[in-house]
Amino acid sequence: MNSRAIEILVGFFMALGIAALVMLALQVSNLASFGGDNGYRVEAYFEDIGGLKVRSQVAVGGVQVGKVESIDYDMDTFKARVTINIQEQYNSFPLDTSANIYTAGLLCEQYSGLEPGGDVDFLTDGDVIEITQSAMVLERLIGQYLFSSAGK
Amino acid sequence: MLDRLQGLGKTGIGFLERLGRGHIFLARLLLALGSLVFKPGLVIRQIYSVGVLTLIIIIVSGLFVGMVLALQLYNTLVGFNAEESLGVVLALTLLRELGPVVTGLLFAGRAGSALTAEIGLMKATEQLSGLEMMAVDPYQRIFAPRFLAAVVAMPLLAAMFSAVGVLGGYLVGVELLGVDSGAFWSQMQSNVDFNMDLMNGVIKSVVFGLVVAWIAIFEGFDCIPTSEGVSRATTRTVVNASLAVLGLDFLLTALMFNA
């Protein structure tokens, strides 16, 4: 085989390989929608985050608008500090938006749900979400139920 | 008694000697890579023989691995009413593990053995000494282009394996078994991370390419220059390279996904 044919085939091979990588990046991974860190960060303090994890999704009305970027424990307030990265195009949530932790599906994957409030000012980078509700922990619910039913 | 002890010692020394020779070989190989800047044609010819000729088996096995995975996963997931997660599980399995590893194994079998046999024959027919007689450095002319070609071709092949695997899974899962197409892709996209999953898979495949090429070229270079020696070196290449791929995969997985 002459060298021109070989070069054409190699070029075809490389193009195919790169096309496969691009296809994986755009179609399979989250690069297209949730790649990089372009967006703004807000913090929320929870009493109990349950099974929330880094990279869990953050949704408003069921639509994913961002993801959980980091979770740590704040020793001043004794609460869990969750840093949320919200995508740029969702930049007009009211300042009194509240954050909850819900469970999605039967496999108990937890996500953070935001509920917009009525404030005229918008959340911006570095703001803290004031109103939060902790995760429902099944053991605690059962404990409360037993406690209240024993009192009757 | 002493004879056996001597035998054991001899085996140990022989093993260490080979290991040392292998690393010196790798160092000289890496040094020779710089000279390839002036001769890209050599590398292209080698990419043809290690990459393009391996393409068919990679695509066919990728397709079938993806289809079988989808079939098996569907049967398990449907028990939990979670068949929409098929896309996620399929993509993560292929990108993180099966893509790089199976491609590495096939690459060792198809391209690695060919490399060893070719270089072993060159040694047996004294072509390598001939080159040295003509003051052509075999490291620059023979080994380095093959090494670089394998390192370039391997991640591309692994990417194609994963892409075709996902498509195969899509065919079986969505077209055949009736998983919802939207849920298949959207769950996949929201749960597969570009850096964490895709790039780690690419890093794995580059490492496997390096190791397979190194073992294959070294075995060919180090073989006993007879027909029997060449055939034994070829067998050793396939066995050692496959074991290296599997062992390294465990190490890399532990490093990457255990943090």
mmCIF file of N, CA, C and O in Angstrom, chain B residues 20-33 139 147 210-211 213-215 218:
data_model
loop_
_atom_site.group_PDB
_atom_site.id
_atom_site.type_symbol
_atom_site.label_atom_id
_atom_site.label_comp_id
_atom_site.label_asym_id
_atom_site.label_seq_id
_atom_site.Cartn_x
_atom_site.Cartn_y
_atom_site.Cartn_z
ATOM 1 N N GLY B 20 15.867 -4.884 35.199
ATOM 2 C CA GLY B 20 16.796 -3.777 35.014
ATOM 3 C C GLY B 20 16.971 -3.451 33.544
ATOM 4 O O GLY B 20 16.907 -2.286 33.135
ATOM 5 N N ARG B 21 17.175 -4.500 32.727
ATOM 6 C CA ARG B 21 17.325 -4.280 31.281
ATOM 7 C C ARG B 21 16.098 -3.578 30.719
ATOM 8 O O ARG B 21 16.204 -2.673 29.903
ATOM 9 N N GLY B 22 14.924 -4.013 31.197
ATOM 10 C CA GLY B 22 13.674 -3.404 30.728
ATOM 11 C C GLY B 22 13.629 -1.919 31.024
ATOM 12 O O GLY B 22 13.228 -1.128 30.183
ATOM 13 N N HIS B 23 14.084 -1.535 32.217
ATOM 14 C CA HIS B 23 14.004 -0.118 32.568
ATOM 15 C C HIS B 23 15.049 0.708 31.831
ATOM 16 O O HIS B 23 14.767 1.835 31.429
ATOM 17 N N ILE B 24 16.256 0.128 31.651
ATOM 18 C CA ILE B 24 17.257 0.850 30.854
ATOM 19 C C ILE B 24 16.728 1.048 29.436
ATOM 20 O O ILE B 24 16.839 2.122 28.844
ATOM 21 N N PHE B 25 16.085 -0.028 28.920
ATOM 22 C CA PHE B 25 15.501 0.042 27.582
ATOM 23 C C PHE B 25 14.474 1.165 27.501
ATOM 24 O O PHE B 25 14.469 1.961 26.561
ATOM 25 N N LEU B 26 13.604 1.242 28.537
ATOM 26 C CA LEU B 26 12.564 2.276 28.547
ATOM 27 C C LEU B 26 13.188 3.666 28.562
ATOM 28 O O LEU B 26 12.736 4.562 27.842
ATOM 29 N N ALA B 27 14.246 3.824 29.369
ATOM 30 C CA ALA B 27 14.892 5.140 29.449
ATOM 31 C C ALA B 27 15.452 5.537 28.086
ATOM 32 O O ALA B 27 15.261 6.673 27.631
ATOM 33 N N ARG B 28 16.129 4.601 27.391
ATOM 34 C CA ARG B 28 16.702 4.930 26.082
ATOM 35 C C ARG B 28 15.589 5.207 25.062
ATOM 36 O O ARG B 28 15.718 6.069 24.197
ATOM 37 N N LEU B 29 14.487 4.466 25.226
ATOM 38 C CA LEU B 29 13.333 4.659 24.338
ATOM 39 C C LEU B 29 12.776 6.072 24.485
ATOM 40 O O LEU B 29 12.524 6.769 23.511
ATOM 41 N N LEU B 30 12.628 6.507 25.748
ATOM 42 C CA LEU B 30 12.067 7.836 25.988
ATOM 43 C C LEU B 30 13.009 8.921 25.470
ATOM 44 O O LEU B 30 12.568 9.938 24.928
ATOM 45 N N LEU B 31 14.327 8.682 25.623
ATOM 46 C CA LEU B 31 15.288 9.659 25.119
ATOM 47 C C LEU B 31 15.210 9.774 23.601
ATOM 48 O O LEU B 31 15.384 10.850 23.040
ATOM 49 N N ALA B 32 14.926 8.634 22.948
ATOM 50 C CA ALA B 32 14.893 8.631 21.484
ATOM 51 C C ALA B 32 13.630 9.276 20.929
ATOM 52 O O ALA B 32 13.568 9.593 19.746
ATOM 53 N N LEU B 33 12.620 9.477 21.805
ATOM 54 C CA LEU B 33 11.353 10.034 21.323
ATOM 55 C C LEU B 33 11.530 11.417 20.709
ATOM 56 O O LEU B 33 10.832 11.778 19.765
ATOM 57 N N TYR B 139 16.850 2.568 18.099
ATOM 58 C CA TYR B 139 15.913 3.165 19.057
ATOM 59 C C TYR B 139 15.116 4.278 18.373
ATOM 60 O O TYR B 139 13.917 4.391 18.540
ATOM 61 N N PHE B 147 6.519 2.861 19.751
ATOM 62 C CA PHE B 147 6.095 3.195 21.113
ATOM 63 C C PHE B 147 5.124 4.373 21.094
ATOM 64 O O PHE B 147 4.025 4.309 21.644
ATOM 65 N N LEU B 210 1.045 2.913 27.215
ATOM 66 C CA LEU B 210 2.472 2.977 27.544
ATOM 67 C C LEU B 210 3.000 1.615 27.950
ATOM 68 O O LEU B 210 4.028 1.144 27.447
ATOM 69 N N VAL B 211 2.278 0.972 28.869
ATOM 70 C CA VAL B 211 2.783 -0.282 29.438
ATOM 71 C C VAL B 211 2.779 -1.401 28.403
ATOM 72 O O VAL B 211 3.761 -2.140 28.274
ATOM 73 N N ALA B 213 2.893 -1.140 25.130
ATOM 74 C CA ALA B 213 3.910 -0.897 24.105
ATOM 75 C C ALA B 213 5.295 -1.197 24.654
ATOM 76 O O ALA B 213 6.121 -1.837 23.984
ATOM 77 N N TRP B 214 5.551 -0.770 25.874
ATOM 78 C CA TRP B 214 6.867 -1.016 26.488
ATOM 79 C C TRP B 214 7.143 -2.519 26.575
ATOM 80 O O TRP B 214 8.189 -3.001 26.135
ATOM 81 N N ILE B 215 6.178 -3.253 27.136
ATOM 82 C CA ILE B 215 6.388 -4.699 27.287
ATOM 83 C C ILE B 215 6.565 -5.353 25.923
ATOM 84 O O ILE B 215 7.482 -6.153 25.713
ATOM 85 N N PHE B 218 9.948 -4.356 24.296
ATOM 86 C CA PHE B 218 11.082 -4.919 25.039
ATOM 87 C C PHE B 218 11.174 -6.424 24.848
ATOM 88 O O PHE B 218 12.272 -6.965 24.666
#
